[in-house]
CSV table of C-alpha atoms and ligand atoms in Angstrom, one decimal:
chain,number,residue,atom,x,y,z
A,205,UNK,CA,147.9,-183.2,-34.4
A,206,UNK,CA,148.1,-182.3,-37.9
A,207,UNK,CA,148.2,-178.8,-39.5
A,208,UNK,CA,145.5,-177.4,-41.1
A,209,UNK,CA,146.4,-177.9,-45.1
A,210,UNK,CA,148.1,-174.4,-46.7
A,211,UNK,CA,146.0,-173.3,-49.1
A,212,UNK,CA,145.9,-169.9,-50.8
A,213,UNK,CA,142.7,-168.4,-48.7
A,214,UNK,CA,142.7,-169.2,-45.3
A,215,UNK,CA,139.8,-168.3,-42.6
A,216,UNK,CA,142.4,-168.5,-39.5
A,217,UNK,CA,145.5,-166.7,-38.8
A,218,UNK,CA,148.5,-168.5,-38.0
A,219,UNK,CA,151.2,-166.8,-35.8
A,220,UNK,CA,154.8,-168.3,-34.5
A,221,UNK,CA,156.3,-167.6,-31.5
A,222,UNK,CA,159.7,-169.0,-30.0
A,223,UNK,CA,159.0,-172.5,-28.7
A,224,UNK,CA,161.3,-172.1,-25.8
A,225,UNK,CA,163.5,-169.4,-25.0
A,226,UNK,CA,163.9,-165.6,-23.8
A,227,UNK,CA,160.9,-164.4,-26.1
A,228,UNK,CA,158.2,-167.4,-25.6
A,229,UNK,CA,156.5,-166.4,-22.1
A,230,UNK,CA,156.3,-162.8,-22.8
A,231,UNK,CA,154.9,-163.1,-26.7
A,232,UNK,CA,152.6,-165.7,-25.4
A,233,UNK,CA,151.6,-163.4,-22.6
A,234,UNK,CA,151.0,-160.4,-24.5
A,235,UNK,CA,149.2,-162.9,-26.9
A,236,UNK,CA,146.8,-163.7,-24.3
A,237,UNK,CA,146.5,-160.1,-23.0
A,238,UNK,CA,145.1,-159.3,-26.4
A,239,UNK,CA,141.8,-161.9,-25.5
A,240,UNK,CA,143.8,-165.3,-27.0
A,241,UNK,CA,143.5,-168.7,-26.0
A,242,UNK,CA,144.2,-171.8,-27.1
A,243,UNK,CA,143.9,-175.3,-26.8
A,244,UNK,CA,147.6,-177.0,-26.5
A,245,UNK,CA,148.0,-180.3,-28.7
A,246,UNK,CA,150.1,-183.2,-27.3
A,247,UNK,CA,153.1,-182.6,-29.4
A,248,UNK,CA,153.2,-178.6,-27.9
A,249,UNK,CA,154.4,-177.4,-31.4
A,250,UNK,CA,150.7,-176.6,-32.7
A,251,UNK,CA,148.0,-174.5,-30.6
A,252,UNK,CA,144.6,-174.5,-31.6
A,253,UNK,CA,143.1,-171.0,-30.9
A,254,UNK,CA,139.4,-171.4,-29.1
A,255,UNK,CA,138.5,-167.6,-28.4
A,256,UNK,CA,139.5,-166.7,-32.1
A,257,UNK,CA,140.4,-167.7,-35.2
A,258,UNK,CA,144.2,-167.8,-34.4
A,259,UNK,CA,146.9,-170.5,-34.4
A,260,UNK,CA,150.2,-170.3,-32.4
A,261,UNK,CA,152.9,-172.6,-34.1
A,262,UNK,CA,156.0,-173.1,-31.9
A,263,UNK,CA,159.3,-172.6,-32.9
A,264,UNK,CA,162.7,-172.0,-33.3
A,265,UNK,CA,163.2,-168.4,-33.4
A,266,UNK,CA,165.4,-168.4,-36.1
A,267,UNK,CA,162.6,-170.1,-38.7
A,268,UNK,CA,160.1,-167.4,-38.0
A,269,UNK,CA,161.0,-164.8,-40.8
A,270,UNK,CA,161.2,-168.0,-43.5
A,271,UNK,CA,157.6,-169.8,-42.3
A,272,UNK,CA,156.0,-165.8,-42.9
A,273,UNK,CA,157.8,-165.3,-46.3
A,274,UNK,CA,156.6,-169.2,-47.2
A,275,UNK,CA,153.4,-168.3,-46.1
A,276,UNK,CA,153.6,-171.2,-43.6
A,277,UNK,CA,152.5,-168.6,-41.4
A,278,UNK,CA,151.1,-165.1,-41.5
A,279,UNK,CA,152.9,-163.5,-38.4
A,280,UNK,CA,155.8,-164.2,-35.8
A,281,UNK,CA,157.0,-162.3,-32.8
A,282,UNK,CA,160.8,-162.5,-33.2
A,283,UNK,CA,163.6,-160.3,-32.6
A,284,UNK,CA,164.5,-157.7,-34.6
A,285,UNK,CA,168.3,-158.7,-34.7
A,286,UNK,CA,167.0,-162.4,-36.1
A,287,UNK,CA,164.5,-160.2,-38.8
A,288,UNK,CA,166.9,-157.7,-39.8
A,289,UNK,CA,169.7,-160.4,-40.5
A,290,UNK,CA,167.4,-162.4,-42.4
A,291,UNK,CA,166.7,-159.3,-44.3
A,292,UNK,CA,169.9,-158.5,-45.0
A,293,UNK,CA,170.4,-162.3,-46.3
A,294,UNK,CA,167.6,-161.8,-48.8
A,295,UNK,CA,169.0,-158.1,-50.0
A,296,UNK,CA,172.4,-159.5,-50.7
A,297,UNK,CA,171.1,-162.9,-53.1
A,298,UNK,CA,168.9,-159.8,-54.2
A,299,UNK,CA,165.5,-161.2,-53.3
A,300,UNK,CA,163.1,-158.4,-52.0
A,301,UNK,CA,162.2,-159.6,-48.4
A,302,UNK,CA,158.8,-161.2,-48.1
A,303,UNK,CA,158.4,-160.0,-44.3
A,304,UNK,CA,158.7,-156.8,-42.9
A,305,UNK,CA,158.5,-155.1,-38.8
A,306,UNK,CA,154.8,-154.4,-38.5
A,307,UNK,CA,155.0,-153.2,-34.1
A,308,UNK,CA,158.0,-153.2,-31.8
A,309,UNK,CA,156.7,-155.2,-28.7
A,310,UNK,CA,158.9,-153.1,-26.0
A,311,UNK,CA,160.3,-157.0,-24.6
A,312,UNK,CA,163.4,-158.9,-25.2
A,313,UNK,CA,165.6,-155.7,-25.5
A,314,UNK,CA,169.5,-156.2,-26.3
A,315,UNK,CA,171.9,-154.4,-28.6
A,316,UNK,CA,174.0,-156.4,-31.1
A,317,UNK,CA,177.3,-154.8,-30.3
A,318,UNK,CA,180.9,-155.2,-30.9
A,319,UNK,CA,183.2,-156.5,-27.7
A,320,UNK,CA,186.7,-155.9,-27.9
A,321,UNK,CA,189.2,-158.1,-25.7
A,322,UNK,CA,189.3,-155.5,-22.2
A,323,UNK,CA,192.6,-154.5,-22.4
A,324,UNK,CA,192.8,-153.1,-26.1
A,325,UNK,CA,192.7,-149.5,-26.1
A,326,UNK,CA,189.5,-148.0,-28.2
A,327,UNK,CA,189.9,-145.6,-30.6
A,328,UNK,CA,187.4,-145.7,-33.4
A,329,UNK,CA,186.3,-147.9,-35.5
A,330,UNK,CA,189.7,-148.3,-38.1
A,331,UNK,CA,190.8,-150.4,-35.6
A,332,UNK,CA,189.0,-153.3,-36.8
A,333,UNK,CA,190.6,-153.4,-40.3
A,334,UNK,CA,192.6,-156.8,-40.8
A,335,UNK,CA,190.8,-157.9,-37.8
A,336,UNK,CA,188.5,-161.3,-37.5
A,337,UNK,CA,185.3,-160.4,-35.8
A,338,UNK,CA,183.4,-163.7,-35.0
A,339,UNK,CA,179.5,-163.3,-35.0
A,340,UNK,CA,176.5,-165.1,-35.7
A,341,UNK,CA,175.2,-161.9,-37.7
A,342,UNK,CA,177.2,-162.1,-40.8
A,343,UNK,CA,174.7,-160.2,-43.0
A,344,UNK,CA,174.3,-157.1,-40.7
A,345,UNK,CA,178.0,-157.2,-39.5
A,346,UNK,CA,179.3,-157.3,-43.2
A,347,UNK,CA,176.3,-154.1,-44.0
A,348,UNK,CA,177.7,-152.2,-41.5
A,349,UNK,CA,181.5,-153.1,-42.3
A,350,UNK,CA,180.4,-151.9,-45.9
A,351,UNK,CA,178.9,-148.7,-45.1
A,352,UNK,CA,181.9,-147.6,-42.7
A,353,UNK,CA,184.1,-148.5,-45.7
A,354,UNK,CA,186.2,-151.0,-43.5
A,355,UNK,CA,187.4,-154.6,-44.6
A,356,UNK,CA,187.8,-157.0,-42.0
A,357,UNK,CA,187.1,-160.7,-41.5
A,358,UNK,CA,184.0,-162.2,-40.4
A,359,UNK,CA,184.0,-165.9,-38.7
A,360,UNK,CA,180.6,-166.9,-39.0
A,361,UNK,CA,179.7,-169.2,-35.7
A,362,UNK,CA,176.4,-170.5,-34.8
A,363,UNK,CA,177.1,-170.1,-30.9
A,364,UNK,CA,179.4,-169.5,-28.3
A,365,UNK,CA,180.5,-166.4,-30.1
A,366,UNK,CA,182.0,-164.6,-26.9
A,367,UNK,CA,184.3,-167.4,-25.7
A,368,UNK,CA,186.1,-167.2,-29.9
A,369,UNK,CA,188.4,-164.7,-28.8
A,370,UNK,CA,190.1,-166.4,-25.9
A,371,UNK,CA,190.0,-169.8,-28.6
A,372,UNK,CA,192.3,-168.2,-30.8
A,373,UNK,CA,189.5,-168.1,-33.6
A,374,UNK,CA,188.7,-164.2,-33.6
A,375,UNK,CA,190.7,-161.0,-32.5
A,376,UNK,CA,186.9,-159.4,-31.2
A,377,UNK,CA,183.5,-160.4,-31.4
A,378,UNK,CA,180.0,-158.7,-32.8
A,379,UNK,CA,177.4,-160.3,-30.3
A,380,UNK,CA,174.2,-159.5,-28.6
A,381,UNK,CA,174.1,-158.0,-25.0
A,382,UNK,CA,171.6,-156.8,-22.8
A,383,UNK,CA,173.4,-156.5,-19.5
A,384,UNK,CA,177.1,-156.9,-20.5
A,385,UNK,CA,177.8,-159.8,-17.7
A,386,UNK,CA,178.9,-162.4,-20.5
A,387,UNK,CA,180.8,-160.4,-22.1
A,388,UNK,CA,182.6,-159.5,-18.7
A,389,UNK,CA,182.3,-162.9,-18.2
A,390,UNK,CA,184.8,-163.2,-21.1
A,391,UNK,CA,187.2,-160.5,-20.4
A,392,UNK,CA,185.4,-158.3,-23.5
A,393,UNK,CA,183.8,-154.9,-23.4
A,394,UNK,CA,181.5,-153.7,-25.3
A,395,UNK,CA,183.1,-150.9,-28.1
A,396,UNK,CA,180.1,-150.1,-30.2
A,397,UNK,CA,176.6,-150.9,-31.0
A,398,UNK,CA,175.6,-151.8,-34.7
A,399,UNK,CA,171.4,-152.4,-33.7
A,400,UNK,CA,169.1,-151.6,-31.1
A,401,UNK,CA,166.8,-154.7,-30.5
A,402,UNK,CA,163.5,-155.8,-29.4
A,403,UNK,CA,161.1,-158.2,-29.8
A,404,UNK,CA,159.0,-157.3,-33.1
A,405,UNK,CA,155.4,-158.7,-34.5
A,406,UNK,CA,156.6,-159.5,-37.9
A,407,UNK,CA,154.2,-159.9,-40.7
A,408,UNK,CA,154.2,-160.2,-44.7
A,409,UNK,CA,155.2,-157.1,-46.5
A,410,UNK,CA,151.8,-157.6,-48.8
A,411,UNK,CA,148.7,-157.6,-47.0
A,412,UNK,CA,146.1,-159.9,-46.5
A,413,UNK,CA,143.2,-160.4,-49.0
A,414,UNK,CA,140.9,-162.8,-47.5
A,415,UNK,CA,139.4,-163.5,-43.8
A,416,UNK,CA,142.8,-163.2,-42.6
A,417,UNK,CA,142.8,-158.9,-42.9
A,418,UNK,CA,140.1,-158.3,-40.4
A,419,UNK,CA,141.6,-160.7,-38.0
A,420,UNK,CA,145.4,-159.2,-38.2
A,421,UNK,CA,143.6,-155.9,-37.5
A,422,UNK,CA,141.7,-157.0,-34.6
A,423,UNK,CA,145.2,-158.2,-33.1
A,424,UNK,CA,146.6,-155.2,-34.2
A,425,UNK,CA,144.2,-153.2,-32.6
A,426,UNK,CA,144.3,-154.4,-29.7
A,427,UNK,CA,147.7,-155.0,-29.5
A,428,UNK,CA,148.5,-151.3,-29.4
A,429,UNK,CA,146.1,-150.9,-26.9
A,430,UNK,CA,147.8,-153.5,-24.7
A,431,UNK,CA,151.5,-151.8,-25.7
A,432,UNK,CA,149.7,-148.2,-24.6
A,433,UNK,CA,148.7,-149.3,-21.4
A,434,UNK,CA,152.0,-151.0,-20.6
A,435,UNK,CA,152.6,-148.5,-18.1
A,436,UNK,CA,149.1,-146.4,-17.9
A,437,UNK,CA,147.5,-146.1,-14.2
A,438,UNK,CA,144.7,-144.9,-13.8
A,439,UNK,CA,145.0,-142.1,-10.8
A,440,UNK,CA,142.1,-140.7,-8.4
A,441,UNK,CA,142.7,-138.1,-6.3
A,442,UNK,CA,140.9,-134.7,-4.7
A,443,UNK,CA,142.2,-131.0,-4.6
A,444,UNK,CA,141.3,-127.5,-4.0
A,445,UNK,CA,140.3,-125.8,-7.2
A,446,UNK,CA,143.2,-123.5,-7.3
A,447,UNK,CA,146.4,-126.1,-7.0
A,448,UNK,CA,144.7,-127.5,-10.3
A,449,UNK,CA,147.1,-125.9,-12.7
A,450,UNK,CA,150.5,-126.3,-10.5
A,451,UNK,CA,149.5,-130.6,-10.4
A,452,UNK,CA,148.5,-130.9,-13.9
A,453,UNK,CA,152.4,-129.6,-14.5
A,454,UNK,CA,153.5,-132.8,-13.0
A,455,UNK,CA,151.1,-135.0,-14.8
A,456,UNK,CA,152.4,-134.3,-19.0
A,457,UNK,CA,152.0,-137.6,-19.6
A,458,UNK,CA,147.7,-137.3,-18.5
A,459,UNK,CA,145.0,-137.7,-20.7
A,460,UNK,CA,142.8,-134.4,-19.9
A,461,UNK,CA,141.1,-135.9,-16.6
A,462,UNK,CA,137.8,-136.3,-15.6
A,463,UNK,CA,136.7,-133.2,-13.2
A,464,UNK,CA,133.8,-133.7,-10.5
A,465,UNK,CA,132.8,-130.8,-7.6
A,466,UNK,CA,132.7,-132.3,-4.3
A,467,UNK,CA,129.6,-131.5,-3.0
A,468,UNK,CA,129.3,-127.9,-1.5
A,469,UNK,CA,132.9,-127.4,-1.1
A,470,UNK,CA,135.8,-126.1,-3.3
A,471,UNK,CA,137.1,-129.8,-3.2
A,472,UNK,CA,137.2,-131.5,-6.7
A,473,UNK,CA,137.6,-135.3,-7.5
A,474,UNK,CA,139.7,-136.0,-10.4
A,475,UNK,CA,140.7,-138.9,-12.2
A,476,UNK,CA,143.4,-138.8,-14.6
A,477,UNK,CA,144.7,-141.9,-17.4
A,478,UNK,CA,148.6,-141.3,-17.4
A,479,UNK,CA,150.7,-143.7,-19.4
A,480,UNK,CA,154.1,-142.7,-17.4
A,481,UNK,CA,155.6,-144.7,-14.8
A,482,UNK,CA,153.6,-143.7,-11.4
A,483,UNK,CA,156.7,-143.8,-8.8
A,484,UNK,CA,156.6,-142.9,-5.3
A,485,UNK,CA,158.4,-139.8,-5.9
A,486,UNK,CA,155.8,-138.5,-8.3
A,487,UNK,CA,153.2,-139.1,-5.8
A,488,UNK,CA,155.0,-137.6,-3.3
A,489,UNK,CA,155.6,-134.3,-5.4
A,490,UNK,CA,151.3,-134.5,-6.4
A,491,UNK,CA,151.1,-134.6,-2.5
A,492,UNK,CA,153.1,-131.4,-1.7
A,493,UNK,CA,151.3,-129.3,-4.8
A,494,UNK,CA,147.9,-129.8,-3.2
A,495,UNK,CA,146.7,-133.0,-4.0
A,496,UNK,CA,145.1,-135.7,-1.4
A,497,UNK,CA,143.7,-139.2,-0.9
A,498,UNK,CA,145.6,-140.3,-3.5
A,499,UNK,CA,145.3,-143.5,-5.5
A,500,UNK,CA,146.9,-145.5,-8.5
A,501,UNK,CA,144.4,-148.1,-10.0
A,502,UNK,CA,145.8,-150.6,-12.6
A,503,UNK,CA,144.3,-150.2,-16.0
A,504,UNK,CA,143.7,-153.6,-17.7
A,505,UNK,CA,141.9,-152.5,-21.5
A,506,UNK,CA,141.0,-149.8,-23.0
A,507,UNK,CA,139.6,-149.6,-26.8
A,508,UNK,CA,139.8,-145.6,-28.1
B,606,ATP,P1,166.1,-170.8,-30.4
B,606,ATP,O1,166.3,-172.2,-29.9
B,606,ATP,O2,164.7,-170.4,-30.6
B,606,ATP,O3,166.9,-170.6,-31.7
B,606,ATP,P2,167.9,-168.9,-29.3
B,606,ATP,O4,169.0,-169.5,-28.5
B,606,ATP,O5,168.3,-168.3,-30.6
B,606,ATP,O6,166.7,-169.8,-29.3
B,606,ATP,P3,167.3,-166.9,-27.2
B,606,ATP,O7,168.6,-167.0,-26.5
B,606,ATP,O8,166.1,-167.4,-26.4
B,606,ATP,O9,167.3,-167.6,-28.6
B,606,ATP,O10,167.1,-165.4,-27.6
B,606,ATP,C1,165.9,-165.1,-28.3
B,606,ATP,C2,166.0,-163.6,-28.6
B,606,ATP,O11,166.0,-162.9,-27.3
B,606,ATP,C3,167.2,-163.0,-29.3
B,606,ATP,O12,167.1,-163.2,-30.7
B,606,ATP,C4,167.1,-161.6,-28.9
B,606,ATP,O13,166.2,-160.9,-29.8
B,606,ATP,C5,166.5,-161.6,-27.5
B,606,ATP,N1,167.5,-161.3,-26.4
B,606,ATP,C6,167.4,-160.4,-25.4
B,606,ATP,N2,168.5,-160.4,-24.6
B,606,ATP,C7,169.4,-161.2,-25.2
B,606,ATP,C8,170.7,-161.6,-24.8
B,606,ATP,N3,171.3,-161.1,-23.7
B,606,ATP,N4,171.3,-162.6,-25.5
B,606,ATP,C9,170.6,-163.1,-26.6
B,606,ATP,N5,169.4,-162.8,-27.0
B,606,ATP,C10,168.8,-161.8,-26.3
B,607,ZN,ZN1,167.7,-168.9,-32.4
């Protein structure tokens, strides 16, 4: 299938997601959460949207921030490591950077940290002047370098960054990490942490001026209503009138709940929105302040 020709106004909005990888089942899934569909086209790289307006174009992660600031597309859902090293690219050949963070996603989580080999003893961060500190983050490795005033080498690699220690081609490493077992793995620990990362919804830093506005803010919209509810229940339960202030004390993350009388008793039903975790425990704590018949009901949209 063909693209759609770029032209200046467009009616549909075109977004890019990771084509395969860590991020492309849960961006696509929170897609579809917020009411997308599309039709796939034989070569996978192009999705026609049916229930809106709104393209998907597959990719490599790594293109997303260039396709928004070409205006190939007109939003990604990337990581914020890959974003805020493209930025840093763009700020040092002072270009201002086309794209910006518009939402954090709350997927894909991982720190880009800095992995020492395990038996060096950690100080602080002098330690790493002289060094070579092999990354695939140059720009935000040599930012933060610059800020803490230390000069070190950076090998840039594309990949295999962890194992460049043990080949002789780096005295540490600046990688990302979410549970630490590669770097374990490689006989590294992790020393310090230079970014805290997510996936993002990444979009031009000007806005829209044609048909494309109202749709961003229809996915916008409805996006944060999705990210709200990612861990809202909606809970039911009875009590006697009085335990009423001692339970809502266990319930700070409620909406002010609905209130009925049971009738002729001093029962009431309730029925509270909370957008905390519901765990057994706090069930078991609503239970011994007064409350009964409990029950957590998932909560699959809600529009304020
Ligand atoms: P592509 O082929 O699209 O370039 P990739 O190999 O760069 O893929 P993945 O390994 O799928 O990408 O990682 C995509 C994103 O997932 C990362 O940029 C990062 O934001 C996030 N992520 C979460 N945990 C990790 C991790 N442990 N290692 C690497 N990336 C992680
Ligand atoms: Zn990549």
């Amino acid at each position: 299938m063909s693209l759609p020709a770029l032209t200046a106004v467009r009616e549909r909005l075109r977004i890019a997601i990771q084509k395969s990888g860590r991020l492309s089942d849960p961006a696509r899934a929170l897609l579809a959460s917020c009411g997308l569909s599309w039709r796939e086209s034989r070569d996978r790289l192009f999705c026609y949207g049916e229930s809106l307006p709104v393209d998907l174009l597959l990719v490599r992660d790594d293109d997303i921030p260039r396709l928004i600031a070409d205006g190939a597309c007109d939003l990604g859902i990337v990581g914020r490591n890959v974003l805020a090293e493209q930025v840093s690219g763009r700020e040092s050949s002072q270009l201002v950077p086309a794209f910006r963070e518009w939402r954090a996603l709350g997927f894909g989580a991982c720190r880009l940290d800095l992995a020492v080999p395990e038996d060096w003893i950690w100080r602080d961060a002098s330690q790493l002047a002289g060094m070579r500190i092999a990354t695939s983050y140059p720009g935000l490795l040599e930012q933060w370098l610059d800020t803490q005033g230390i000069d070190a080498q950076i090998v840039p690699l594309t990949g295999s960054v962890e194992i460049a220690p043990k080949l002789g081609q780096a005295d540490l490493v600046c990688d990302l990490v979410s549970s630490g077992a590669t770097l374990a793995a490689n006989q590294l620990k992790p020393v310090l942490t230079l970014l805290q990362s997510e996936a993002v919804l990444a979009g031009p830093v000007k806005p829209f001026t044609d048909a494309r506005a109202e749709l961003a803010a229809l996915l916008l919209r409805r996006m944060d209503g999705v990210l709200r509810l990612k861990d809202s229940k909606l809970l039911l339960f009875q009590a006697q009138r009085q335990t009423l202030p001692a339970l809502m004390k266990l319930l700070p993350d409620a909406e002010p709940p609905t209130v009925m009388p049971v009738d002729g008793t001093d029962t009431l039903a309730l029925q509270a929105l909370c957008h905390g975790v519901m765990t057994w425990q706090r069930l078991e704590d609503l239970k011994h302040a007064g409350a009964c018949g409990l029950m957590v009901l998932p909560v699959e949209r809600m529009l304020a």
